CSV table of C-alpha atoms and ligand atoms in Angstrom, one decimal:
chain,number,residue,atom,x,y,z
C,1236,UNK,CA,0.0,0.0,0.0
C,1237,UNK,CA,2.6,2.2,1.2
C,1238,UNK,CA,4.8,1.5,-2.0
C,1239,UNK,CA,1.9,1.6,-3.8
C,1240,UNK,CA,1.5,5.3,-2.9
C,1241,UNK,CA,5.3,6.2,-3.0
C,1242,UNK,CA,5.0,5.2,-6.8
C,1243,UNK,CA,2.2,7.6,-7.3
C,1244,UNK,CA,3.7,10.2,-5.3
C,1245,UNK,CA,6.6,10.1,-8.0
C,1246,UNK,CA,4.3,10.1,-11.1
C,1247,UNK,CA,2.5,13.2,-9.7
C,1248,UNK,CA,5.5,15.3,-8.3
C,1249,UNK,CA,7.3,14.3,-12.3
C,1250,UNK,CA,4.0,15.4,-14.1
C,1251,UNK,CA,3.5,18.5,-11.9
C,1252,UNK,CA,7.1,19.8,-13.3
C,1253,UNK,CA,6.8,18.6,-17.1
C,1254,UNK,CA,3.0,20.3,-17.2
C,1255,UNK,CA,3.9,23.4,-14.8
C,1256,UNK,CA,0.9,22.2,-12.2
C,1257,UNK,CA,0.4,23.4,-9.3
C,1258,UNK,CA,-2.1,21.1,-7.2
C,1259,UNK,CA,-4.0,23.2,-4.4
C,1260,UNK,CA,-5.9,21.3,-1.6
C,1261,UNK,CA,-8.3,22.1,0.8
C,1262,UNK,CA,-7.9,21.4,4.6
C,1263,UNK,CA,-10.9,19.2,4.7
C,1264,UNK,CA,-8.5,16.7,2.1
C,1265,UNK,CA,-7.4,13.5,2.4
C,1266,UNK,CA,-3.9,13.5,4.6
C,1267,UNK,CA,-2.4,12.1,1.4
C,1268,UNK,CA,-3.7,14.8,-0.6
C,1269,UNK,CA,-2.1,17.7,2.0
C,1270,UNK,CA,0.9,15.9,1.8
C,1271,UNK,CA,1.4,16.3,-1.7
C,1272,UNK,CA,-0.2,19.8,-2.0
C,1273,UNK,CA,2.0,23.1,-3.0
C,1274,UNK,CA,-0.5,25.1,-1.5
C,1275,UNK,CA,-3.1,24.1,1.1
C,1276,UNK,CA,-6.2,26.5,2.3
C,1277,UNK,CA,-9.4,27.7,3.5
C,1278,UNK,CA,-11.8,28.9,0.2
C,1279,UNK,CA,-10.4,32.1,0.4
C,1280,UNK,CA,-6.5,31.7,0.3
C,1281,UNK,CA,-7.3,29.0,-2.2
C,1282,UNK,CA,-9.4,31.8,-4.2
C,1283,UNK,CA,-6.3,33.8,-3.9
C,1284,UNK,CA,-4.0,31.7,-4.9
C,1285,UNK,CA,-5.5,31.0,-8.1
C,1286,UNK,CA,-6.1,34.4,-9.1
C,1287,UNK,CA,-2.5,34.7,-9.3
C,1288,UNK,CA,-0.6,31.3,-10.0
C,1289,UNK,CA,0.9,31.5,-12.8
C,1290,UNK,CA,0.8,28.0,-13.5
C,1291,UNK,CA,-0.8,26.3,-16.4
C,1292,UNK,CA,-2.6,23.7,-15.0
C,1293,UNK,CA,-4.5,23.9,-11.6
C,1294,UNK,CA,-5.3,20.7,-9.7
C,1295,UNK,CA,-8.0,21.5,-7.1
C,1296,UNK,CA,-8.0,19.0,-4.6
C,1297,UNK,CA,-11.6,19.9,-3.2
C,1298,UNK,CA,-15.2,20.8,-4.5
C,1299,UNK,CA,-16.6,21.6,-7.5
C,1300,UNK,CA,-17.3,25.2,-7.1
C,1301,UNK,CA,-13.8,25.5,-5.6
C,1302,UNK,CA,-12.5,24.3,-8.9
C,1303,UNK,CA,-15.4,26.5,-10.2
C,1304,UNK,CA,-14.2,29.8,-8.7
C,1305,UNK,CA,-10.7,28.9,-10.1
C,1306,UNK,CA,-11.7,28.4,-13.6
C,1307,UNK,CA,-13.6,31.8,-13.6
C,1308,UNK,CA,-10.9,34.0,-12.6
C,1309,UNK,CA,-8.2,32.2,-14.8
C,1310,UNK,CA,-10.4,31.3,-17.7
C,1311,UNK,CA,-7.0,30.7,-19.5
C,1312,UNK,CA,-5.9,28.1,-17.7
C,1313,UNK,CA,-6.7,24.5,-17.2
C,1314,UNK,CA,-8.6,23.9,-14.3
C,1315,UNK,CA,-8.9,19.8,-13.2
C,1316,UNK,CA,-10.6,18.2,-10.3
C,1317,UNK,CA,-9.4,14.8,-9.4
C,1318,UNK,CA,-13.0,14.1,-9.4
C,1319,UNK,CA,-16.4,15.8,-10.6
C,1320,UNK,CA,-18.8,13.7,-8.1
C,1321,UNK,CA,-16.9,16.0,-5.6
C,1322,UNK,CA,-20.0,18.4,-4.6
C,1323,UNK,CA,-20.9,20.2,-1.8
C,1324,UNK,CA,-24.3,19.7,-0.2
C,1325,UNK,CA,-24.2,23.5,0.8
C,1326,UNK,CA,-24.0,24.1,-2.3
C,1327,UNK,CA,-26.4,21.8,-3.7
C,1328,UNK,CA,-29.0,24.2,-0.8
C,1329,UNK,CA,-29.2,26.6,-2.9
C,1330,UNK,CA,-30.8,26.2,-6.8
C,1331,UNK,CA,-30.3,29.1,-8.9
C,1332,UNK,CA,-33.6,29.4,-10.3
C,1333,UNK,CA,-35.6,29.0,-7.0
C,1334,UNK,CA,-32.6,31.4,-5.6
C,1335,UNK,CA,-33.2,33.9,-8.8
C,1336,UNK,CA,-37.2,34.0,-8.0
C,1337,UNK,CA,-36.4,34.7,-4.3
C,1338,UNK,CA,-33.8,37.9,-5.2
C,1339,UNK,CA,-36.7,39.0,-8.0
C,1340,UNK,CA,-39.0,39.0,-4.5
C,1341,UNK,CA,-36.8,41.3,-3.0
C,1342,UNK,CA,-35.4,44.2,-5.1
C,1343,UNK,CA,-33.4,47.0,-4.0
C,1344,UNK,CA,-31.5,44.3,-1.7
C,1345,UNK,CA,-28.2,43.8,-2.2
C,1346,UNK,CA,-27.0,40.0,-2.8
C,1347,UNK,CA,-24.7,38.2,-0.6
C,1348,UNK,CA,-23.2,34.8,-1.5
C,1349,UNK,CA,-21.0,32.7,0.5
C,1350,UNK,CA,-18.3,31.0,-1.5
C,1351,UNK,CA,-20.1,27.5,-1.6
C,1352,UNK,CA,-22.4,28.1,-4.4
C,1353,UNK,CA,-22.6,27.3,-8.3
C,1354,UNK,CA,-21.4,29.4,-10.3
C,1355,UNK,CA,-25.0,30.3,-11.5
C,1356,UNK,CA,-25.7,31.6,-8.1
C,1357,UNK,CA,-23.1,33.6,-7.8
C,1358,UNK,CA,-23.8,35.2,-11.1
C,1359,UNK,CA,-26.8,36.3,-9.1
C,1360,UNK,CA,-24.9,37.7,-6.6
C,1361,UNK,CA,-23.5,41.3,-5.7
C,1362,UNK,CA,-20.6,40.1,-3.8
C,1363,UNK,CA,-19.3,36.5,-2.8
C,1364,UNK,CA,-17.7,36.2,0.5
C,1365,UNK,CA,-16.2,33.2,2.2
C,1366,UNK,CA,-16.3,32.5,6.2
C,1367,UNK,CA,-13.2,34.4,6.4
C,1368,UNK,CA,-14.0,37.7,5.3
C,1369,UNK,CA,-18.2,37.8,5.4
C,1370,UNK,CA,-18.4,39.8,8.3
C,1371,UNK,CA,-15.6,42.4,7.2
C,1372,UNK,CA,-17.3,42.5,3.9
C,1373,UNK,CA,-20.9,42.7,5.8
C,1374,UNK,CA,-19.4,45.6,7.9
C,1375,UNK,CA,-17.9,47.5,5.0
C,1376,UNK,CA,-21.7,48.2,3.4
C,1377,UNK,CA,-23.8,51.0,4.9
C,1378,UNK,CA,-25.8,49.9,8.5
C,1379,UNK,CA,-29.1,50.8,6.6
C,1380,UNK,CA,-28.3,48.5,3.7
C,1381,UNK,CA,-30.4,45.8,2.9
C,1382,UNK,CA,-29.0,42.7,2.4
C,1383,UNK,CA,-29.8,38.8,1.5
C,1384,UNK,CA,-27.7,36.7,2.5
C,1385,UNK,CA,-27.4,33.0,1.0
C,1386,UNK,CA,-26.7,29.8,1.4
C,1387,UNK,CA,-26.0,29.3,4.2
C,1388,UNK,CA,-28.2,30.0,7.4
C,1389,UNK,CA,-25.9,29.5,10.1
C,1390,UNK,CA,-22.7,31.6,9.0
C,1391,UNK,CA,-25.7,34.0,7.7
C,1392,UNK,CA,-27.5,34.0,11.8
C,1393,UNK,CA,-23.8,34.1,13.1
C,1394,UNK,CA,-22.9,37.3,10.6
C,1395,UNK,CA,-26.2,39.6,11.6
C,1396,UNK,CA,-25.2,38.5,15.1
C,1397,UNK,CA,-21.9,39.8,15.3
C,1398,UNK,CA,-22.8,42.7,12.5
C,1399,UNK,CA,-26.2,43.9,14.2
C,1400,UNK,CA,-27.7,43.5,11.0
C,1401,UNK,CA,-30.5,41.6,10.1
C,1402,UNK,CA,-29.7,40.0,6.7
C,1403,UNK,CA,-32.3,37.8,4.9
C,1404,UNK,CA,-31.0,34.6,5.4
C,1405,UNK,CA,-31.6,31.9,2.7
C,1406,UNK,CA,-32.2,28.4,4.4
C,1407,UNK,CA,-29.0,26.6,3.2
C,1408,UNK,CA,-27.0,24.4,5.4
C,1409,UNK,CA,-23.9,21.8,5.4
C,1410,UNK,CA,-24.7,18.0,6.3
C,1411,UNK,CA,-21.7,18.1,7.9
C,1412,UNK,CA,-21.7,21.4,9.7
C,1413,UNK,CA,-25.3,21.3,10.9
C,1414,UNK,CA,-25.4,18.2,12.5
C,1415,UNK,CA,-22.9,18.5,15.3
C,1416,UNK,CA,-24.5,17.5,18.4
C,1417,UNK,CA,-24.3,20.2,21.1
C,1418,UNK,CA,-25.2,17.4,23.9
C,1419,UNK,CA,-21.8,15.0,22.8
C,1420,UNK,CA,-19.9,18.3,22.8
C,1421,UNK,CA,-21.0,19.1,26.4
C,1422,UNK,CA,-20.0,15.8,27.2
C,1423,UNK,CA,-16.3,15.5,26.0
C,1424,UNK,CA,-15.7,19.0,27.4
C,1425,UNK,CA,-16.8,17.8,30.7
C,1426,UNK,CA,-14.2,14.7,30.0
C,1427,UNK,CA,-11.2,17.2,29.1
C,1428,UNK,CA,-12.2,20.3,31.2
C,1429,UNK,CA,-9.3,22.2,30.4
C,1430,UNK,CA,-9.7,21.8,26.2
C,1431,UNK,CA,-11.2,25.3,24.3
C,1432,UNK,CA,-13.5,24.8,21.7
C,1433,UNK,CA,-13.1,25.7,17.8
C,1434,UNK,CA,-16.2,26.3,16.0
C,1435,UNK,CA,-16.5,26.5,12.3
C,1436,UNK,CA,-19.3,28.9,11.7
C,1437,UNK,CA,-21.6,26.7,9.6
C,1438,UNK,CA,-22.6,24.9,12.9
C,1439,UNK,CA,-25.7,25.8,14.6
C,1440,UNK,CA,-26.1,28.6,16.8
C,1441,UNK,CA,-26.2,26.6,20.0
C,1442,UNK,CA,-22.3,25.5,19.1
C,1443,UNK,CA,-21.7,28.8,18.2
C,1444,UNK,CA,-22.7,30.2,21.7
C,1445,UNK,CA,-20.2,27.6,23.2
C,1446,UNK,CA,-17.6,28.2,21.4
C,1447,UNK,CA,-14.2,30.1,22.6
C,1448,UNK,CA,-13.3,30.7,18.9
C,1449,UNK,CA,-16.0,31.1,15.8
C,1450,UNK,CA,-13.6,31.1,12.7
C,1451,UNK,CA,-13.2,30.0,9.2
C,1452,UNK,CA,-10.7,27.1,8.9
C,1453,UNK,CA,-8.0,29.4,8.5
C,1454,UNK,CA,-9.1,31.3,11.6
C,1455,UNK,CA,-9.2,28.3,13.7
C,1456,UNK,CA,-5.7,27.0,12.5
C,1457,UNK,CA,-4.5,30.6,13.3
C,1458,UNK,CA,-5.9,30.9,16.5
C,1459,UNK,CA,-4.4,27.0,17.6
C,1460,UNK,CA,-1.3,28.0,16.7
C,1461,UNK,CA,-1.6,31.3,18.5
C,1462,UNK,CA,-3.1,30.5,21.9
C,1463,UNK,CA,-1.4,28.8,25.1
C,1464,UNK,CA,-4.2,25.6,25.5
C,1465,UNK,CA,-3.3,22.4,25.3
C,1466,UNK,CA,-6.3,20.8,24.1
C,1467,UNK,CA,-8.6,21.7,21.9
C,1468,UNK,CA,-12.2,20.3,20.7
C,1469,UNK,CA,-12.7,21.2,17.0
C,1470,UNK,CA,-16.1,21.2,16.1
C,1471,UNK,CA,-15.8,21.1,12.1
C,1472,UNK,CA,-14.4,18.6,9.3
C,1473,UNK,CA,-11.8,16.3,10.5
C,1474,UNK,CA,-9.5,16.3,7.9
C,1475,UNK,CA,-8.6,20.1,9.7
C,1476,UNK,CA,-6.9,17.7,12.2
C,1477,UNK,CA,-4.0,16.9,10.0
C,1478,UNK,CA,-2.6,20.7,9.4
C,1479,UNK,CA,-3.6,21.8,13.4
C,1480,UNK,CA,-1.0,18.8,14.6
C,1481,UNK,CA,1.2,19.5,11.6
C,1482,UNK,CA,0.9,23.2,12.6
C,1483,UNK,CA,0.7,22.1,16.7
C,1484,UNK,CA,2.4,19.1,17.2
C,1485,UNK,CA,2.9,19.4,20.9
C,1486,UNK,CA,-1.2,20.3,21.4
C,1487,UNK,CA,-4.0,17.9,21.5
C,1488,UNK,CA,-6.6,17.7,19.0
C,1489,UNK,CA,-10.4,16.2,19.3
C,1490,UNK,CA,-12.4,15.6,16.4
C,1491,UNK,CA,-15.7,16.6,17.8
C,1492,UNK,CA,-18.7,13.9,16.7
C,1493,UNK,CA,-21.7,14.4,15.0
C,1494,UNK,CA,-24.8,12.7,16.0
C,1495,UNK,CA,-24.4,9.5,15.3
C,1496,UNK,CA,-21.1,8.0,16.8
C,1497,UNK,CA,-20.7,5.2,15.0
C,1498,UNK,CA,-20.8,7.3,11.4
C,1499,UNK,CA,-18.7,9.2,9.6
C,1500,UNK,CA,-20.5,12.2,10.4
C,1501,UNK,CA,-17.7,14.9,11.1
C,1502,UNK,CA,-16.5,14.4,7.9
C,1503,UNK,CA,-17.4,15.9,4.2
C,1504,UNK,CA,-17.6,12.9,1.6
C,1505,UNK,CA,-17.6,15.0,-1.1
C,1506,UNK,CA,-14.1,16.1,0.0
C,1507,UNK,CA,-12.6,12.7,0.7
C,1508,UNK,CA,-13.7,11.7,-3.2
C,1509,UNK,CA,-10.0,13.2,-3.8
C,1510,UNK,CA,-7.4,10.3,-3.4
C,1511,UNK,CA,-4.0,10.1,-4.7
C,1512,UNK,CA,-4.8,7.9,-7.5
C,1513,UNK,CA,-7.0,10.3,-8.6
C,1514,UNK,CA,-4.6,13.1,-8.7
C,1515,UNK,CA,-2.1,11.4,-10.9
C,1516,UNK,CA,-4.9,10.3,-13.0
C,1517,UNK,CA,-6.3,13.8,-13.4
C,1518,UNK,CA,-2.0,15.0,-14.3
C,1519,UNK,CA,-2.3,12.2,-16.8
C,1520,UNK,CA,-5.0,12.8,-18.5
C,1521,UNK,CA,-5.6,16.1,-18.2
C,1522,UNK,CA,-9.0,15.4,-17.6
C,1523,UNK,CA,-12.0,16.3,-15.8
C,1524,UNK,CA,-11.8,19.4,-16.7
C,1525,UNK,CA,-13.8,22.1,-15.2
C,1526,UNK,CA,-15.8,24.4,-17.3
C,1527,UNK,CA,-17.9,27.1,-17.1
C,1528,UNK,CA,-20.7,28.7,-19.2
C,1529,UNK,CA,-18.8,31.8,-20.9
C,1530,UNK,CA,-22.2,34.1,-20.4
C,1531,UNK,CA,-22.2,32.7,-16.4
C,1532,UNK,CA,-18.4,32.9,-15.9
C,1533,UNK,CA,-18.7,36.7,-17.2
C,1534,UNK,CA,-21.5,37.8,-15.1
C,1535,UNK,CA,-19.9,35.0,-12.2
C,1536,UNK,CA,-16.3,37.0,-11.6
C,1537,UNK,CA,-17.8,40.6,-10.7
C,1538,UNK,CA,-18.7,39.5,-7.4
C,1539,UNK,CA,-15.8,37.2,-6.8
C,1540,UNK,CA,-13.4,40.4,-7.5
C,1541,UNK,CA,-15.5,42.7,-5.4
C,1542,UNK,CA,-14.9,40.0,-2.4
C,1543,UNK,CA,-11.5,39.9,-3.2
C,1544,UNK,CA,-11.2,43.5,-3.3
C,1545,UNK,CA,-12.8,43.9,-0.3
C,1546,UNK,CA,-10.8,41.7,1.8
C,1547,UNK,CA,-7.6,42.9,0.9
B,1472,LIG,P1,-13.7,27.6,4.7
B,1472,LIG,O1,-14.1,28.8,4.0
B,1472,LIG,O2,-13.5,27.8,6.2
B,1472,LIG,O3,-12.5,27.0,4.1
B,1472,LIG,O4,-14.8,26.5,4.6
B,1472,LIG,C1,-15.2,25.9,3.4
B,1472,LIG,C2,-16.1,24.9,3.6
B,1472,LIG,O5,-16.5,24.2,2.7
B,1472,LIG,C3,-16.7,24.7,5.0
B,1472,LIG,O6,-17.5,23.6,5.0
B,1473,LIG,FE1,-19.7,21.6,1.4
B,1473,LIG,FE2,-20.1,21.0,3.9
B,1473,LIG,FE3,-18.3,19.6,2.4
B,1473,LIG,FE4,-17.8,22.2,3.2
B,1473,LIG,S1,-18.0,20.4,4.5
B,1473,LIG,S2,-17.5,21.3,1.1
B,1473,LIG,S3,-19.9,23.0,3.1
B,1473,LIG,S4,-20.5,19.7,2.1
């Protein structure tokens, strides 16, 4: 198994150099996958980073609309996915003509969209933001502004919260996300007493309220590797784990669980379709290959600039 992967860990690292590839991987990936990655982040550094690579092939190791959002703001280059079944049930929350009739219901508001949408959503949207910059982005509009905010209805809740405002949320959710279980949660902090607890702001407001950090990937990683616990219970994807005791390796990390113990639940399927195999396969083959609808793509990369404009 091990030599097995070694092999493919060879092919990928020679086709990455004879195809000028950079392979970019979300923290929810694989271990495997972060191993191999030259660039791992939340959506948004992953956003950045395509928008100025100058490779010629991008390999996003994540979700469709993260290959998506790659593909509109370098339309030149060849964006692959190591597999296209890789969705996002967020995303999936939110259908762009039900979402289109909803925005027609409401004119003269202006149209939030968090990162995890098609890109026909966001082609309805005024300005994409991801959990790391929402609220900054939120706060940089007028108080009096009126605002929908979609898909998701826990970062949305969690946003007027700390903003004040009162947003129209759209009722998206993660399957991950929104079914942490607050009662387990209670539980293993009364096992580890002295452990701080990282909240990815997709989870329910209950988790929210206990949390001693509410943060985007990227903000939980930062503040791990920036506060004196020991122990921390992460209530958010698992595969998070590998970079916080890469980043940590003298802290303790707890994957919190979801509902059910004995599934899966604290982890995002969609995200674990990306295997090594698959990588080499997609260097190979150059192939899938995202794509985008020119008209969509055109109308798709306004808002994606303005977010990345605004969180400079
Ligand atoms: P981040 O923006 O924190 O990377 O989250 C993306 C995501 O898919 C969360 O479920
Ligand atoms: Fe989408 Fe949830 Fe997976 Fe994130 S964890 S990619 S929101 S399904």
């Amino acid at each position: 198994m091990e030599a097995k992967k070694e092999v493919l860990r060879d092919e990928i690292a020679r086709l990455k150099r004879e195809k000028n590839a950079l392979i970019m991987a979300h923290y929810y990936t694989r271990a495997e996958i972060q191993e191999i990655a030259d660039f791992i982040g939340d959506s948004l550094a992953l956003a950045r980073k395509a928008a100025e690579t100058d490779a010629d092939i991008i390999v996003m190791c994540g979700v469709h609309f993260m290959g998506e959002t790659a593909k509109i703001l370098c339309p030149d280059k060849k964006v692959l996915v190591p597999d296209l079944a890789a969705g996002c049930s967020l995303a999936d929350s939110c259908d762009p003509a039900e979402f289109e009739a909803f925005v027609r219901e409401h004119p003269g508001y202006t149209v939030i969209s968090y990162v995890n949408t098609s890109a026909a959503v966001k082609a309805l949207t005024d300005i994409v933001v991801t959990s790391g910059n929402a609220r900054k982005i939120v706060e940089s509009l007028p108080a009096d502004e009126k605002i929908i905010f979609g898909p998701d209805r826990n970062l949305g809740g969690y946003i007027n919260t700390v903003t004040g405002r009162d947003m129209l949320l759209w009722p998206g959710a993660c399957h991950v996300h929104d079914r942490f279980s607050l009662e387990k949660i209670q539980q293993m902090r009364s096992e580890h007493p002295g452990a701080k607890v990282l909240v990815h702001p997709e989870c329910r407001r209950p988790l929210q309220l206990i949390a001693d950090k509410v943060g985007s990937t990227a903000a939980l990683l930062d503040f791990a590797r920036n506060d004196d616990a020991s122990e921390y219970i992460v209530v958010t994807e698992s595969g998070i784990l590998f970079e916080m005791r890469r980043a940590c390796p003298e802290k303790t990390f707890l994957a919190a669980p979801a509902e059910e113990s004995e599934c899966q639940c604290n982890e995002c399927d969609y995200m674990k379709l990306n295997t090594l195999g698959k990588v080499a396969r997609a260097l190979r083959d150059e192939q899938p290959e995202i794509t985008v609808d020119t008209e969509i793509a055109a109308r798709a990369i306004r808002p994606i600039e303005r977010m990345l404009e605004l969180s400079k």
